[in-house]
Backbone as numpy.savetxt, mean C-alpha at the origin, in Angstrom:
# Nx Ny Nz CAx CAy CAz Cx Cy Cz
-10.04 -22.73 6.01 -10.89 -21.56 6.01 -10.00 -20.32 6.01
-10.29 -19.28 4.94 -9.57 -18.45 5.16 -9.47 -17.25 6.06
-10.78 -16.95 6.61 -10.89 -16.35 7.56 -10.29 -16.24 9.07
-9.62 -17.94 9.13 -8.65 -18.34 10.17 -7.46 -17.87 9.93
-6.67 -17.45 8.45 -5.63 -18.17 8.15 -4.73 -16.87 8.80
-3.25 -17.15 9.85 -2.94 -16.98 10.77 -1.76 -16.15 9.76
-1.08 -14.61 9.88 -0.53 -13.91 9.21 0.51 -14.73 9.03
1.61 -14.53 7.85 3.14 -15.61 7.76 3.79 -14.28 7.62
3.71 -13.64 6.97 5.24 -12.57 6.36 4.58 -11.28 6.24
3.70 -10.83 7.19 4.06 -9.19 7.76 5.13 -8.72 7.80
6.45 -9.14 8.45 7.87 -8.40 7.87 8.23 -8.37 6.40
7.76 -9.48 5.49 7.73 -9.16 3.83 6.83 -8.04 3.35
5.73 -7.92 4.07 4.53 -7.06 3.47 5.41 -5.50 3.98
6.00 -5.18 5.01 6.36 -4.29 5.24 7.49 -3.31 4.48
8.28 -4.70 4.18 9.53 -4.51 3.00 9.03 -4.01 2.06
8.05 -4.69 1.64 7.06 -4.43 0.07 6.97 -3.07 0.15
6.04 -2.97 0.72 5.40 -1.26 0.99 6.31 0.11 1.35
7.14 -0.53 2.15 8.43 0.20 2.23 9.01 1.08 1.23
9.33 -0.21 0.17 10.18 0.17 -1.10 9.36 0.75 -2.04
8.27 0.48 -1.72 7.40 1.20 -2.99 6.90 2.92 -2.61
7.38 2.53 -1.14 7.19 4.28 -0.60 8.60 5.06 -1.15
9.56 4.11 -0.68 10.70 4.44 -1.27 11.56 4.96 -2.64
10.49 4.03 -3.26 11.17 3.67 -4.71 10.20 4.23 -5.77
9.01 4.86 -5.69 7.81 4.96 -5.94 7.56 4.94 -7.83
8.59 4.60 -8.74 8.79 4.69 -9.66 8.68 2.72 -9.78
9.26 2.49 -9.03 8.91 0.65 -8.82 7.54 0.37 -8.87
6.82 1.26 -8.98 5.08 0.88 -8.43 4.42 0.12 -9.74
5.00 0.44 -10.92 4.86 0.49 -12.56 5.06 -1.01 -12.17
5.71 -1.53 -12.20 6.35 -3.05 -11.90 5.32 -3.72 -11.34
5.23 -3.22 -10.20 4.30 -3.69 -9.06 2.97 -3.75 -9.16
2.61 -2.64 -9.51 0.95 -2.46 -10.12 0.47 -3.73 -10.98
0.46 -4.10 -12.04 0.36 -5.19 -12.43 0.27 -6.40 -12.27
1.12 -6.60 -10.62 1.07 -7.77 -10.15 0.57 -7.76 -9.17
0.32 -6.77 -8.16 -0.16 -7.21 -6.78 -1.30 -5.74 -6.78
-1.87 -6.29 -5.75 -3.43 -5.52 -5.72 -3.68 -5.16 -3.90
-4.75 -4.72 -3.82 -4.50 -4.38 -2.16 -4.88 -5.63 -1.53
-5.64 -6.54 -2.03 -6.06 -7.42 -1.65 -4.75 -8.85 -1.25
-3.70 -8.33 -1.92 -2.55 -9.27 -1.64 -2.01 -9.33 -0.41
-2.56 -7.99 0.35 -1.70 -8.14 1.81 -2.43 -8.52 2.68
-2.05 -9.42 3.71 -2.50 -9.72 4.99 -3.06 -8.41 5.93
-2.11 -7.74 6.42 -2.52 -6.56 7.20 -3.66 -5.78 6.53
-4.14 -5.41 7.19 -5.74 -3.97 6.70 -4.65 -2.81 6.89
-4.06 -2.62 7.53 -2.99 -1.21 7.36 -2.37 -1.43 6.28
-1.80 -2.42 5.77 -0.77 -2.08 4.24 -1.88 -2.50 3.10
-2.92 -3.14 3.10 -4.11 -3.25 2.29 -4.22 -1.47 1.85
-4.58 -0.79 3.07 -4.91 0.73 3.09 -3.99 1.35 2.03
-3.01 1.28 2.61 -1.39 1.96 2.37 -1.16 2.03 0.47
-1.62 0.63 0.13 -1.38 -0.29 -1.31 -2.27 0.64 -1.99
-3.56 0.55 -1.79 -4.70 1.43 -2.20 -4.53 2.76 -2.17
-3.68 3.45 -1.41 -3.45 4.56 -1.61 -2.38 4.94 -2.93
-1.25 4.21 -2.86 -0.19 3.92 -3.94 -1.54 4.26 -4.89
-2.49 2.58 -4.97 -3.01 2.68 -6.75 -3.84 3.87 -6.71
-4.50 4.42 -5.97 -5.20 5.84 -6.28 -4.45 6.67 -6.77
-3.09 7.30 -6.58 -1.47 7.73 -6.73 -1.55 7.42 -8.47
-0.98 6.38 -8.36 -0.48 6.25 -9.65 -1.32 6.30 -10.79
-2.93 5.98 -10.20 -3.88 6.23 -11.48 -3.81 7.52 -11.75
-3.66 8.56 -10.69 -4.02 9.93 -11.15 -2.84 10.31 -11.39
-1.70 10.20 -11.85 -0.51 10.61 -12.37 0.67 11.23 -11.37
-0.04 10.88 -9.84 0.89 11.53 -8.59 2.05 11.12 -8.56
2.65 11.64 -8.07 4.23 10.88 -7.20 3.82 10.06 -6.15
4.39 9.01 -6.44 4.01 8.34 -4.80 5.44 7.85 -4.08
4.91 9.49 -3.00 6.05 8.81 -1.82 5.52 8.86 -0.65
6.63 9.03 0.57 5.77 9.45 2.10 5.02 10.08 1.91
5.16 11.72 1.93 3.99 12.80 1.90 2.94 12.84 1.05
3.12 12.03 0.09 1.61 11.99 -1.22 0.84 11.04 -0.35
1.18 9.84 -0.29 0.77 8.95 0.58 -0.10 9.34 1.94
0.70 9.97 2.58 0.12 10.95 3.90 -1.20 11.61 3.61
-0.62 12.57 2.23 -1.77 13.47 2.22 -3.39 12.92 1.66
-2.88 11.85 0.98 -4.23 11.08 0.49 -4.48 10.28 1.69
-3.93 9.52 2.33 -4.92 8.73 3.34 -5.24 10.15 4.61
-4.55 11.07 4.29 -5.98 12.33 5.44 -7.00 12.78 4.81
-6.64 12.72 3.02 -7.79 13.15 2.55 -9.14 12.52 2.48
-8.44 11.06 2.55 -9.12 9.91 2.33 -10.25 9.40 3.90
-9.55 10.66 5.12 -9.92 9.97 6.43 -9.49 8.76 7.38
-8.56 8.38 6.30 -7.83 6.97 6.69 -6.72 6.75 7.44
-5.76 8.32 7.84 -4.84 8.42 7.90 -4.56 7.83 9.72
-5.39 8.57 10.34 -5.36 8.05 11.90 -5.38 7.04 12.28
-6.23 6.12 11.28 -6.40 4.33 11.46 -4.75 3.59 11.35
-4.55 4.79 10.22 -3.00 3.82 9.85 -1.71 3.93 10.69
């Protein structure tokens, strides 16, 4: 059942998200393959979704874009 299924690699999901905050030109790569739905955590689910909102609308995505869309978004305090 997946509703049980017990987190494995939150320190991978973190790396992930990390670098794509980091690297935010990597997202092109990334986009294509992974979706928000790929992460375990509901905080980097959030985080991911913010990226693809980002990159659909032609933003930069780094820390502060990121920031400013999940306050715009209301999401930001959760995260």
């Amino acid at each position: 059942m997946q509703g049980d299924r017990e987190p494995k690699a939150i320190e991978s999901e973190e790396i992930v998200i990390g670098n794509l905050m980091n690297t935010g030109s990597l997202f092109i790569i990334h986009e294509s393959k992974l979706t928000s739905k790929c992460f375990y955590s509901h905080k980097h689910q959030t985080i991911y979704a913010s990226m693809e909102r980002l990159f659909k609308a032609g933003s930069a995505i780094d820390t502060i874009t990121i920031m400013e869309d999940l306050k715009k978004e209301g999401k930001f305090e959760s995260i």
